Amino acid sequence: METENTAKFRGGVAVITGAGAGIGSGLARQCASIGMTVVVTDVSSDRAEEVADQIRKSGGEADAMTVDVSHFKALDALAEAVYAKYGNRVRLLINNAGIETLGFSWEIPAERWESTLNINIHGIVHGARAFIPRMLASGQECWIANLASVGAFGVMPTQTAYIMSKHAVQSFSECLYLEMKVKQAPIHVSSVVPGMLKTSIFDAGAGAGEPQGAETYRSRMYHMMKDYGMDLDAGCKRIIEGICANKFWVDTQPEMTTGALQGRAKFLTEQRDPEIADEARHLLGLS
Ligand SMILES: NC(=O)c1ccc[n+]([C@@H]2O[C@H](COP(=O)([O-])OP(=O)(O)OC[C@H]3O[C@@H](n4cnc5c(N)ncnc54)[C@H](O)[C@@H]3O)[C@@H](O)[C@H]2O)c1
């Protein structure tokens, strides 16, 4: 899908976390399709290998690496390994790995809270921290994209851990963008705000460690995604086009982004009490 915007990425290297499934895997395929070598990383070695293998079989270039983003040293090791192998060809880092956690805040076991915040927040912070000095030293124009969500602009009871992590990612990306301006650094920062793409994030197996009762909420989200989610590769194509066009705001379903932002702006401006959105009532079993 090479275009005027994507031409400059040809021959470059893209590093993607959590790329063994879902959005990360879709982004890996899109990056390969614009002529990038993709470093497919995931906590699951098998999944990372499988995605890299698919890319190679389709004529693209890809490496697989096992990286658990919840350990900051793993991200340091990733940056070191990738720069040792590819040097200044590294142009794009997508901090994508993230998990959903459902259940009431006080019922979620401490371990699940820790892993959610470590993966969703610290994984992104330390990905950026590990790569940016090397990107700066390379003197190359580079891109960093962090996966937020429309959830970064709203609230949802029983998804508190996830929602607060995405609010954090959004503010991190905004500050990082400005830090690049302060430094006049040739690094573009994007906040990726998917609406809903069909992935495995709500699969029952991804809920290990959630409290009892959370499976009901997970199952409702799973079915909503199955029925209304956007096609994964179509959504990922839009994301890569947005990143390549140097956009800060990169989304998949603009109407969802606008709706969430307008709702948030109204809530903040009017200093209202938090309210459960009408569309969330069914998911919570309230209607
Ligand atoms: N699917 C959506 O509609 C949607 C919407 C908004 C935001 N997002 C965000 O997009 C990102 C990807 O979500 P998805 O829906 O593709 O999820 P997914 O569950 O389908 O895939 C996530 C991948 O991340 C990997 N992963 C999990 N823990 C990891 C860890 N500790 N280290 C490295 N990799 C790990 C998993 O093995 C899996 O391959 C997440 O940040 C998510 O919050 C998704």
mmCIF file of C-alpha atoms in Angstrom, residues 83-197:
data_model
loop_
_atom_site.group_PDB
_atom_site.id
_atom_site.type_symbol
_atom_site.label_atom_id
_atom_site.label_comp_id
_atom_site.label_asym_id
_atom_site.label_seq_id
_atom_site.Cartn_x
_atom_site.Cartn_y
_atom_site.Cartn_z
ATOM 1 C CA TYR A 83 20.177 -1.226 17.369
ATOM 2 C CA ALA A 84 23.041 -3.743 17.429
ATOM 3 C CA LYS A 85 21.454 -5.564 14.493
ATOM 4 C CA TYR A 86 19.862 -2.750 12.481
ATOM 5 C CA GLY A 87 21.545 0.481 13.649
ATOM 6 C CA ASN A 88 20.177 3.626 12.056
ATOM 7 C CA ARG A 89 17.614 1.740 10.000
ATOM 8 C CA VAL A 90 15.314 1.801 13.055
ATOM 9 C CA ARG A 91 12.642 4.399 12.285
ATOM 10 C CA LEU A 92 9.440 3.386 14.022
ATOM 11 C CA LEU A 93 8.564 2.123 17.502
ATOM 12 C CA ILE A 94 4.961 1.151 18.195
ATOM 13 C CA ASN A 95 4.263 0.671 21.897
ATOM 14 C CA ASN A 96 1.214 -1.483 21.388
ATOM 15 C CA ALA A 97 1.127 -4.236 24.043
ATOM 16 C CA GLY A 98 -1.810 -3.829 26.378
ATOM 17 C CA ILE A 99 -4.330 -5.917 28.300
ATOM 18 C CA GLU A 100 -7.908 -5.378 29.450
ATOM 19 C CA THR A 101 -8.809 -6.038 33.068
ATOM 20 C CA LEU A 102 -12.399 -6.283 34.201
ATOM 21 C CA GLY A 103 -13.952 -6.329 37.635
ATOM 22 C CA PHE A 104 -14.631 -3.992 40.519
ATOM 23 C CA SER A 105 -11.501 -2.109 41.592
ATOM 24 C CA TRP A 106 -11.338 -3.505 45.099
ATOM 25 C CA GLU A 107 -11.931 -7.063 43.945
ATOM 26 C CA ILE A 108 -9.124 -7.180 41.366
ATOM 27 C CA PRO A 109 -6.190 -9.057 42.946
ATOM 28 C CA ALA A 110 -3.070 -6.959 43.531
ATOM 29 C CA GLU A 111 -1.127 -9.063 41.019
ATOM 30 C CA ARG A 112 -3.601 -8.275 38.220
ATOM 31 C CA TRP A 113 -3.552 -4.570 39.098
ATOM 32 C CA GLU A 114 0.242 -4.616 38.973
ATOM 33 C CA SER A 115 0.428 -6.448 35.663
ATOM 34 C CA THR A 116 -2.198 -4.181 34.068
ATOM 35 C CA LEU A 117 -0.432 -0.993 35.057
ATOM 36 C CA ASN A 118 3.008 -2.423 34.295
ATOM 37 C CA ILE A 119 2.033 -3.551 30.806
ATOM 38 C CA ASN A 120 -0.293 -0.708 29.821
ATOM 39 C CA ILE A 121 1.580 2.225 31.360
ATOM 40 C CA HIS A 122 5.143 1.250 32.225
ATOM 41 C CA GLY A 123 5.506 -0.808 29.051
ATOM 42 C CA ILE A 124 4.904 2.329 27.013
ATOM 43 C CA VAL A 125 6.980 4.662 29.172
ATOM 44 C CA HIS A 126 9.997 2.347 29.184
ATOM 45 C CA GLY A 127 9.674 1.530 25.501
ATOM 46 C CA ALA A 128 10.007 5.240 24.780
ATOM 47 C CA ARG A 129 12.742 5.697 27.392
ATOM 48 C CA ALA A 130 14.825 2.843 25.944
ATOM 49 C CA PHE A 131 14.500 3.889 22.282
ATOM 50 C CA ILE A 132 14.514 7.688 22.282
ATOM 51 C CA PRO A 133 18.198 8.240 23.192
ATOM 52 C CA ARG A 134 19.193 5.864 20.400
ATOM 53 C CA MET A 135 16.808 7.508 17.950
ATOM 54 C CA LEU A 136 18.256 10.910 18.847
ATOM 55 C CA ALA A 137 21.818 9.643 18.483
ATOM 56 C CA SER A 138 20.987 8.224 15.051
ATOM 57 C CA GLY A 139 20.099 11.703 13.765
ATOM 58 C CA GLN A 140 17.347 10.066 11.687
ATOM 59 C CA GLU A 141 13.745 11.176 11.417
ATOM 60 C CA CYS A 142 11.901 8.670 13.604
ATOM 61 C CA TRP A 143 8.365 7.886 14.743
ATOM 62 C CA ILE A 144 6.922 6.678 18.057
ATOM 63 C CA ALA A 145 3.286 5.627 18.304
ATOM 64 C CA ASN A 146 1.651 4.752 21.606
ATOM 65 C CA LEU A 147 -1.598 2.797 21.824
ATOM 66 C CA ALA A 148 -4.193 4.688 23.825
ATOM 67 C CA SER A 149 -7.914 4.068 23.227
ATOM 68 C CA VAL A 150 -11.205 5.925 23.028
ATOM 69 C CA GLY A 151 -11.266 4.743 26.651
ATOM 70 C CA ALA A 152 -8.691 7.479 27.304
ATOM 71 C CA PHE A 153 -11.530 10.010 27.074
ATOM 72 C CA GLY A 154 -14.247 8.383 29.094
ATOM 73 C CA VAL A 155 -14.881 6.317 32.184
ATOM 74 C CA MET A 156 -16.387 2.873 32.601
ATOM 75 C CA PRO A 157 -17.036 1.139 35.913
ATOM 76 C CA THR A 158 -15.589 -2.416 35.999
ATOM 77 C CA GLN A 159 -12.929 -1.332 33.469
ATOM 78 C CA THR A 160 -11.248 1.078 35.870
ATOM 79 C CA ALA A 161 -7.764 -0.434 35.668
ATOM 80 C CA TYR A 162 -7.767 -0.310 31.864
ATOM 81 C CA ILE A 163 -9.407 3.096 31.573
ATOM 82 C CA MET A 164 -7.038 4.798 33.994
ATOM 83 C CA SER A 165 -4.065 3.255 32.195
ATOM 84 C CA LYS A 166 -5.263 4.679 28.866
ATOM 85 C CA HIS A 167 -5.814 8.147 30.350
ATOM 86 C CA ALA A 168 -2.186 7.911 31.494
ATOM 87 C CA VAL A 169 -0.945 6.825 28.063
ATOM 88 C CA GLN A 170 -2.757 9.716 26.385
ATOM 89 C CA SER A 171 -1.208 12.323 28.699
ATOM 90 C CA PHE A 172 2.207 10.663 28.351
ATOM 91 C CA SER A 173 1.998 10.928 24.556
ATOM 92 C CA GLU A 174 0.917 14.576 24.696
ATOM 93 C CA CYS A 175 3.822 15.490 26.998
ATOM 94 C CA LEU A 176 6.270 13.440 24.930
ATOM 95 C CA TYR A 177 5.135 15.228 21.768
ATOM 96 C CA LEU A 178 5.862 18.571 23.447
ATOM 97 C CA GLU A 179 9.222 17.394 24.767
ATOM 98 C CA MET A 180 10.234 16.692 21.155
ATOM 99 C CA LYS A 181 9.263 20.285 20.287
ATOM 100 C CA VAL A 182 11.318 21.641 23.205
ATOM 101 C CA LYS A 183 14.318 19.645 21.982
ATOM 102 C CA GLN A 184 13.559 20.310 18.297
ATOM 103 C CA ALA A 185 14.039 16.578 17.884
ATOM 104 C CA PRO A 186 13.176 14.877 14.588
ATOM 105 C CA ILE A 187 10.910 12.388 16.353
ATOM 106 C CA HIS A 188 7.181 12.334 15.581
ATOM 107 C CA VAL A 189 4.851 11.166 18.330
ATOM 108 C CA SER A 190 1.399 9.744 17.642
ATOM 109 C CA SER A 191 -1.383 8.836 20.014
ATOM 110 C CA VAL A 192 -3.231 5.905 18.495
ATOM 111 C CA VAL A 193 -6.869 5.856 19.525
ATOM 112 C CA PRO A 194 -8.583 2.748 18.190
ATOM 113 C CA GLY A 195 -12.353 2.629 18.551
ATOM 114 C CA MET A 196 -13.119 -1.064 18.463
ATOM 115 C CA LEU A 197 -11.254 -3.525 16.226
#
